[in-house]
């Protein structure tokens, strides 16, 4: 019997493989219930604070719609909406919000902030992305994988190309290790994962039957994989000065047709947490195009728009999996 009541979710390290699988199944049930029109409201009367120190489309909407569907109320607290950080510490804010709200979502910079919030709020705190981790993303990604293959999570081979030292790559590694999945990361050495994260994941994988490898060689990582995943080359909060070097070293790791062919698996799917730079139709995309002449970055427009792309299923599944997290930790 899995019980996650009143627990915080700061990283996938907080949950066992069994608990991660439970959340994915619960999300699949909740998704079917919403589609079938028989969803039960299990969060009636709950009040949630959603703190966003960085911008968000999917995570914010996921938390809001999940809460509304389940009968809860939310307060959105944006980067300039509260005293947090300007006139009040994380610890004091935690003790105030914990008196009013039943749970708190937090998206911020240093991971220590979400840890402090959880230590002092007295209510569950859910990490909506920090510089180190993006755990709710990975629950959605695993549900999406389950929808696109008959394989058990432990039989899947996942390949990550690009900035393997960022929050999404770290969380995919932890999640994969916990459920016994095979994960291969291909990146230039300057974008390899934090060695401490790698050591932690290798130790967990040894116990769960998972495998983890990091290489500079694309073909080594891609051959035989089921899913090819990438993320932006420069993450929120990183200085503009890193763009030039990142573009230079990561260009060979763009997910394009050749990369998809290197899987030697015609059923291989393309994944991205989004937002993605697959054309120059955004403000940042245009700036990069003008300055460096690139019109697509981590993924080619062809792959992004191809049949193999499951990115909008991932985006939708953010909401169903966040709902599962809310119900599992706070539901009646
Ligand atoms: N994938 C993701 O977290 O998207 P947002 O930044 O839009 O929330
Ligand atoms: N690595 C990206 C993920 C966005 C969802 C970032 O932190 O900006």
Short mmCIF file of C-alpha atoms and ligand atoms in Angstrom, two decimals:
data_model
loop_
_atom_site.label_atom_id
_atom_site.label_comp_id
_atom_site.label_asym_id
_atom_site.label_seq_id
_atom_site.Cartn_x
_atom_site.Cartn_y
_atom_site.Cartn_z
CA UNK A 1 0.00 0.00 0.00
CA UNK A 2 1.60 3.27 -1.13
CA UNK A 3 0.85 6.35 1.00
CA UNK A 4 2.33 9.71 0.11
CA UNK A 5 0.08 11.83 2.33
CA UNK A 6 1.52 15.15 3.50
CA UNK A 7 4.88 14.53 1.85
CA UNK A 8 6.93 17.09 -0.05
CA UNK A 9 8.34 16.41 -3.51
CA UNK A 10 11.60 18.30 -3.99
CA UNK A 11 13.42 15.77 -6.17
CA UNK A 12 12.70 12.26 -7.42
CA UNK A 13 15.17 11.12 -4.75
CA UNK A 14 12.29 11.68 -2.28
CA UNK A 15 10.25 8.83 -3.79
CA UNK A 16 10.94 5.13 -4.34
CA UNK A 17 10.57 3.44 -7.73
CA UNK A 18 7.29 1.96 -6.48
CA UNK A 19 5.98 5.40 -5.50
CA UNK A 20 6.96 6.86 -8.88
CA UNK A 21 5.11 4.02 -10.65
CA UNK A 22 2.11 4.58 -8.37
CA UNK A 23 1.98 8.29 -9.34
CA UNK A 24 2.13 7.40 -13.05
CA UNK A 25 -0.73 4.89 -12.69
CA UNK A 26 -2.79 7.33 -10.64
CA UNK A 27 -2.21 9.99 -13.33
CA UNK A 28 -3.35 7.56 -16.05
CA UNK A 29 -6.51 6.83 -13.99
CA UNK A 30 -7.18 10.55 -13.44
CA UNK A 31 -6.65 11.25 -17.15
CA UNK A 32 -9.14 8.54 -18.09
CA UNK A 33 -11.61 9.82 -15.47
CA UNK A 34 -11.44 13.38 -16.82
CA UNK A 35 -11.89 12.17 -20.39
CA UNK A 36 -14.73 9.87 -19.37
CA UNK A 37 -16.51 12.57 -17.34
CA UNK A 38 -16.38 10.63 -14.06
CA UNK A 39 -13.61 12.49 -12.20
CA UNK A 40 -14.15 12.74 -8.43
CA UNK A 41 -13.05 15.89 -6.60
CA UNK A 42 -10.63 14.89 -3.85
CA UNK A 43 -9.15 18.31 -3.05
CA UNK A 44 -12.33 20.18 -2.09
CA UNK A 45 -11.60 23.08 0.25
CA UNK A 46 -7.82 22.87 -0.18
CA UNK A 47 -5.88 26.10 -0.76
CA UNK A 48 -2.63 26.02 -2.71
CA UNK A 49 0.07 28.68 -3.16
CA UNK A 50 1.90 28.62 -6.49
CA UNK A 51 5.16 30.56 -6.25
CA UNK A 52 6.94 31.29 -9.53
CA UNK A 53 10.27 33.11 -9.34
CA UNK A 54 10.81 32.21 -13.02
CA UNK A 55 8.38 32.22 -15.98
CA UNK A 56 6.19 29.19 -16.76
CA UNK A 57 3.46 28.09 -19.16
CA UNK A 58 3.04 24.33 -18.57
CA UNK A 59 3.87 24.03 -14.88
CA UNK A 60 1.67 26.94 -13.84
CA UNK A 61 -1.25 25.83 -16.03
CA UNK A 62 -0.75 22.22 -14.93
CA UNK A 63 -1.02 23.11 -11.24
CA UNK A 64 -3.93 25.51 -11.76
CA UNK A 65 -6.08 23.23 -13.93
CA UNK A 66 -5.28 20.17 -11.80
CA UNK A 67 -6.32 22.08 -8.68
CA UNK A 68 -9.52 23.46 -10.24
CA UNK A 69 -10.54 20.03 -11.60
CA UNK A 70 -10.13 18.59 -8.12
CA UNK A 71 -12.01 21.39 -6.31
CA UNK A 72 -9.02 23.23 -4.80
CA UNK A 73 -8.27 26.98 -4.90
CA UNK A 74 -4.94 28.50 -5.92
CA UNK A 75 -3.06 31.77 -5.47
CA UNK A 76 -0.50 32.52 -8.17
CA UNK A 77 2.45 34.43 -6.70
CA UNK A 78 4.73 35.70 -9.48
CA UNK A 79 8.30 37.00 -9.30
CA UNK A 80 7.25 40.53 -8.25
CA UNK A 81 4.06 39.73 -6.35
CA UNK A 82 5.27 39.03 -2.82
CA UNK A 83 7.87 40.12 -0.28
CA UNK A 84 9.82 36.88 -0.84
CA UNK A 85 13.48 37.57 -1.48
CA UNK A 86 13.06 41.36 -1.46
CA UNK A 87 11.97 42.09 2.11
CA UNK A 88 11.37 38.62 3.55
CA UNK A 89 13.45 35.45 3.79
CA UNK A 90 12.37 32.07 2.45
CA UNK A 91 12.14 30.79 6.04
CA UNK A 92 9.76 33.57 7.15
CA UNK A 93 7.67 33.30 3.98
CA UNK A 94 7.42 29.54 4.54
CA UNK A 95 6.11 30.02 8.07
CA UNK A 96 3.51 32.55 6.89
CA UNK A 97 2.23 30.61 3.88
CA UNK A 98 2.19 27.36 5.87
CA UNK A 99 -0.38 28.96 8.23
CA UNK A 100 -2.73 29.74 5.34
CA UNK A 101 -2.22 27.16 2.63
CA UNK A 102 -2.47 23.37 2.55
CA UNK A 103 0.38 23.00 0.04
CA UNK A 104 2.94 25.13 -1.80
CA UNK A 105 4.40 24.80 -5.28
CA UNK A 106 7.73 26.56 -5.76
CA UNK A 107 9.70 27.37 -8.94
CA UNK A 108 12.97 29.14 -8.27
CA UNK A 109 16.72 29.30 -8.65
CA UNK A 110 18.94 27.57 -6.05
CA UNK A 111 17.61 24.22 -4.85
CA UNK A 112 18.38 25.23 -1.24
CA UNK A 113 15.42 27.67 -1.43
CA UNK A 114 12.85 24.95 -2.04
CA UNK A 115 14.52 22.87 0.69
CA UNK A 116 14.20 25.74 3.18
CA UNK A 117 10.59 26.27 2.20
CA UNK A 118 9.83 22.59 2.82
CA UNK A 119 11.74 22.60 6.10
CA UNK A 120 9.71 25.49 7.55
CA UNK A 121 6.27 25.51 5.89
CA UNK A 122 4.78 22.55 7.77
CA UNK A 123 2.76 21.62 4.66
CA UNK A 124 3.76 19.69 1.50
CA UNK A 125 6.03 21.62 -0.87
CA UNK A 126 6.30 20.58 -4.54
CA UNK A 127 9.28 21.60 -6.65
CA UNK A 128 8.07 23.22 -9.89
CA UNK A 129 11.70 23.53 -11.15
CA UNK A 130 14.95 24.71 -9.63
CA UNK A 131 18.37 25.16 -11.23
CA UNK A 132 19.18 21.57 -10.17
CA UNK A 133 15.99 19.54 -10.70
CA UNK A 134 12.61 19.43 -12.47
CA UNK A 135 10.95 16.37 -10.92
CA UNK A 136 7.30 16.93 -11.91
CA UNK A 137 8.42 17.06 -15.56
CA UNK A 138 9.83 13.55 -15.38
CA UNK A 139 6.64 11.99 -13.97
CA UNK A 140 4.84 13.41 -17.05
CA UNK A 141 7.60 12.12 -19.33
CA UNK A 142 7.35 8.60 -17.90
CA UNK A 143 3.55 8.60 -18.32
CA UNK A 144 4.08 9.68 -21.95
CA UNK A 145 6.60 6.87 -22.49
CA UNK A 146 4.11 4.41 -21.06
CA UNK A 147 1.52 5.63 -23.57
CA UNK A 148 3.85 5.17 -26.56
CA UNK A 149 5.40 1.78 -25.86
CA UNK A 150 4.27 -1.56 -24.50
CA UNK A 151 7.61 -1.90 -22.72
CA UNK A 152 7.87 -1.68 -18.94
CA UNK A 153 9.72 1.42 -17.79
CA UNK A 154 12.59 -0.85 -16.76
CA UNK A 155 12.94 -2.15 -20.35
CA UNK A 156 13.09 1.29 -21.97
CA UNK A 157 16.30 2.84 -23.33
CA UNK A 158 16.21 6.63 -23.14
CA UNK A 159 18.77 8.83 -24.88
CA UNK A 160 19.35 12.46 -23.86
CA UNK A 161 21.27 14.77 -26.23
CA UNK A 162 22.40 18.29 -25.39
CA UNK A 163 22.93 20.09 -22.09
CA UNK A 164 23.22 17.02 -19.86
CA UNK A 165 24.20 19.14 -16.87
CA UNK A 166 20.85 20.89 -16.49
CA UNK A 167 17.83 20.37 -14.23
CA UNK A 168 15.84 18.23 -16.70
CA UNK A 169 18.77 15.92 -17.49
CA UNK A 170 19.49 15.51 -13.77
CA UNK A 171 15.88 14.64 -13.00
CA UNK A 172 15.65 12.20 -15.93
CA UNK A 173 18.76 10.48 -14.58
CA UNK A 174 17.36 10.19 -11.07
CA UNK A 175 13.97 9.00 -12.34
CA UNK A 176 15.54 6.47 -14.70
CA UNK A 177 17.77 5.10 -11.95
CA UNK A 178 14.80 4.77 -9.56
CA UNK A 179 12.65 2.78 -12.00
CA UNK A 180 15.52 0.72 -13.44
CA UNK A 181 15.46 2.34 -16.91
CA UNK A 182 18.47 2.55 -19.23
CA UNK A 183 19.59 6.14 -19.83
CA UNK A 184 22.41 7.28 -22.09
CA UNK A 185 23.46 10.92 -22.17
CA UNK A 186 25.48 12.33 -25.08
CA UNK A 187 27.06 15.76 -24.63
CA UNK A 188 30.37 17.57 -24.86
CA UNK A 189 32.32 17.14 -21.62
CA UNK A 190 31.62 20.74 -20.53
CA UNK A 191 27.89 19.84 -20.46
CA UNK A 192 28.12 16.54 -18.61
CA UNK A 193 26.00 15.96 -15.49
CA UNK A 194 27.17 16.93 -12.03
CA UNK A 195 29.52 14.06 -10.96
CA UNK A 196 27.76 13.83 -7.57
CA UNK A 197 24.39 13.30 -9.30
CA UNK A 198 25.98 10.74 -11.57
CA UNK A 199 27.48 8.84 -8.63
CA UNK A 200 24.13 8.88 -6.79
CA UNK A 201 22.26 7.63 -9.87
CA UNK A 202 24.84 4.93 -10.62
CA UNK A 203 24.48 3.59 -7.08
CA UNK A 204 20.66 3.60 -7.27
CA UNK A 205 20.74 2.01 -10.75
CA UNK A 206 22.94 -0.78 -9.49
CA UNK A 207 20.21 -1.75 -7.04
CA UNK A 208 17.28 -1.36 -9.47
CA UNK A 209 18.84 -2.93 -12.58
CA UNK A 210 19.02 0.39 -14.43
CA UNK A 211 21.98 1.49 -16.53
CA UNK A 212 23.48 4.92 -17.03
CA UNK A 213 26.18 6.08 -19.42
CA UNK A 214 27.61 9.45 -20.45
CA UNK A 215 29.51 9.87 -23.69
CA UNK A 216 30.58 12.45 -26.26
CA UNK A 217 29.69 10.02 -29.07
CA UNK A 218 26.22 10.44 -30.54
CA UNK A 219 26.00 7.01 -32.16
CA UNK A 220 26.96 5.26 -28.92
CA UNK A 221 24.05 6.90 -27.09
CA UNK A 222 21.47 6.76 -29.88
CA UNK A 223 21.78 3.25 -31.30
CA UNK A 224 18.89 1.07 -30.17
CA UNK A 225 17.15 3.65 -27.99
CA UNK A 226 13.35 4.02 -27.74
CA UNK A 227 13.13 7.74 -26.94
CA UNK A 228 15.38 10.66 -27.91
CA UNK A 229 15.06 13.58 -25.48
CA UNK A 230 16.53 17.05 -25.56
CA UNK A 231 16.13 20.36 -23.75
CA UNK A 232 17.17 23.97 -24.33
CA UNK A 233 20.90 24.67 -24.52
CA UNK A 234 20.70 27.60 -22.10
CA UNK A 235 18.35 27.35 -19.13
CA UNK A 236 16.40 30.04 -17.30
CA UNK A 237 18.60 31.96 -14.90
CA UNK A 238 21.84 31.37 -16.81
CA UNK A 239 23.74 34.48 -17.93
CA UNK A 240 23.54 35.63 -21.56
CA UNK A 241 27.32 35.27 -21.74
CA UNK A 242 27.05 31.45 -21.95
CA UNK A 243 25.12 31.42 -25.26
CA UNK A 244 28.07 31.69 -27.65
CA UNK A 245 30.05 28.83 -26.13
CA UNK A 246 26.96 26.59 -25.68
CA UNK A 247 25.94 27.03 -29.31
CA UNK A 248 29.46 26.19 -30.43
CA UNK A 249 29.84 23.00 -28.39
CA UNK A 250 26.24 21.77 -28.60
CA UNK A 251 25.56 22.23 -32.33
CA UNK A 252 26.61 18.64 -33.16
CA UNK A 253 24.10 17.40 -30.55
CA UNK A 254 21.01 18.88 -32.21
CA UNK A 255 18.24 16.31 -32.65
CA UNK A 256 17.77 16.21 -36.42
CA UNK A 257 16.80 13.54 -38.97
CA UNK A 258 20.29 11.97 -38.89
CA UNK A 259 20.16 11.70 -35.09
CA UNK A 260 16.74 10.01 -35.25
CA UNK A 261 18.07 7.62 -37.92
CA UNK A 262 21.04 6.76 -35.71
CA UNK A 263 18.60 5.11 -33.28
CA UNK A 264 18.12 2.38 -35.93
CA UNK A 265 14.63 2.16 -34.44
CA UNK A 266 11.82 3.32 -36.72
CA UNK A 267 9.48 3.48 -33.72
CA UNK A 268 11.79 5.84 -31.76
CA UNK A 269 9.98 8.92 -30.46
CA UNK A 270 11.23 12.46 -29.93
CA UNK A 271 10.70 14.13 -26.53
CA UNK A 272 11.25 17.67 -25.18
CA UNK A 273 10.04 19.26 -21.96
CA UNK A 274 9.34 22.54 -23.89
CA UNK A 275 9.62 25.41 -24.54
CA UNK A 276 11.78 24.47 -27.58
CA UNK A 277 13.84 26.51 -30.02
CA UNK A 278 12.95 24.74 -33.29
CA UNK A 279 12.59 27.90 -35.42
CA UNK A 280 13.36 31.61 -35.15
CA UNK A 281 9.80 32.76 -34.56
CA UNK A 282 10.33 33.73 -30.93
CA UNK A 283 12.06 36.77 -29.45
CA UNK A 284 15.04 34.70 -28.24
CA UNK A 285 15.06 32.63 -31.45
CA UNK A 286 15.23 35.83 -33.53
CA UNK A 287 18.02 37.27 -31.38
CA UNK A 288 20.08 34.08 -31.76
CA UNK A 289 19.42 34.06 -35.49
CA UNK A 290 20.58 37.65 -35.88
CA UNK A 291 23.66 37.19 -33.72
CA UNK A 292 24.80 33.66 -34.58
CA UNK A 293 22.94 32.79 -37.78
CA UNK A 294 21.19 29.71 -36.34
CA UNK A 295 17.50 29.31 -37.15
CA UNK A 296 16.96 26.19 -35.01
CA UNK A 297 18.82 25.04 -31.95
CA UNK A 298 18.45 21.85 -29.89
CA UNK A 299 15.95 20.27 -32.34
CA UNK A 300 15.33 20.74 -36.04
CA UNK A 301 11.90 21.98 -37.06
CA UNK A 302 11.44 18.80 -39.13
CA UNK A 303 11.88 16.48 -36.14
CA UNK A 304 9.85 18.73 -33.85
CA UNK A 305 6.91 18.70 -36.28
CA UNK A 306 7.34 15.04 -37.29
CA UNK A 307 5.13 12.04 -36.51
CA UNK A 308 7.81 10.87 -34.07
CA UNK A 309 7.36 13.94 -31.88
CA UNK A 310 5.35 13.38 -28.68
CA UNK A 311 6.10 16.78 -27.12
CA UNK A 312 2.49 17.95 -26.82
CA UNK A 313 1.47 14.68 -25.14
CA UNK A 314 4.23 15.38 -22.62
CA UNK A 315 2.88 18.91 -22.16
CA UNK A 316 -0.69 17.67 -21.59
CA UNK A 317 0.56 14.99 -19.23
CA UNK A 318 2.14 17.66 -17.01
CA UNK A 319 -1.39 18.47 -15.84
CA UNK A 320 -2.53 14.86 -15.27
CA UNK A 321 0.66 13.94 -13.38
CA UNK A 322 0.69 17.12 -11.28
CA UNK A 323 -2.93 16.27 -10.41
CA UNK A 324 -1.81 12.80 -9.32
CA UNK A 325 0.87 14.38 -7.11
CA UNK A 326 -1.66 16.74 -5.51
CA UNK A 327 -4.19 13.96 -4.94
CA UNK A 328 -1.55 11.57 -3.57
CA UNK A 329 -0.09 14.08 -1.13
CA UNK A 330 -3.21 16.07 -0.15
CA UNK A 331 -6.28 14.20 -1.35
CA UNK A 332 -9.22 13.15 0.85
N1 LIG B 1 8.33 22.16 -19.18
C1 LIG B 1 8.06 23.21 -18.39
O1 LIG B 1 8.32 23.19 -17.19
O2 LIG B 1 7.47 24.26 -19.01
P1 LIG B 1 7.15 25.68 -18.36
O3 LIG B 1 8.47 26.38 -18.14
O4 LIG B 1 6.29 26.35 -19.37
O5 LIG B 1 6.44 25.46 -17.05
N1 LIG B 2 16.18 23.45 -18.53
C1 LIG B 2 15.08 24.33 -18.78
C2 LIG B 2 13.78 23.62 -18.52
C3 LIG B 2 12.55 24.44 -18.80
C4 LIG B 2 11.29 23.71 -18.51
C5 LIG B 2 15.20 25.57 -17.91
O1 LIG B 2 15.50 25.42 -16.72
O2 LIG B 2 15.02 26.68 -18.42
#
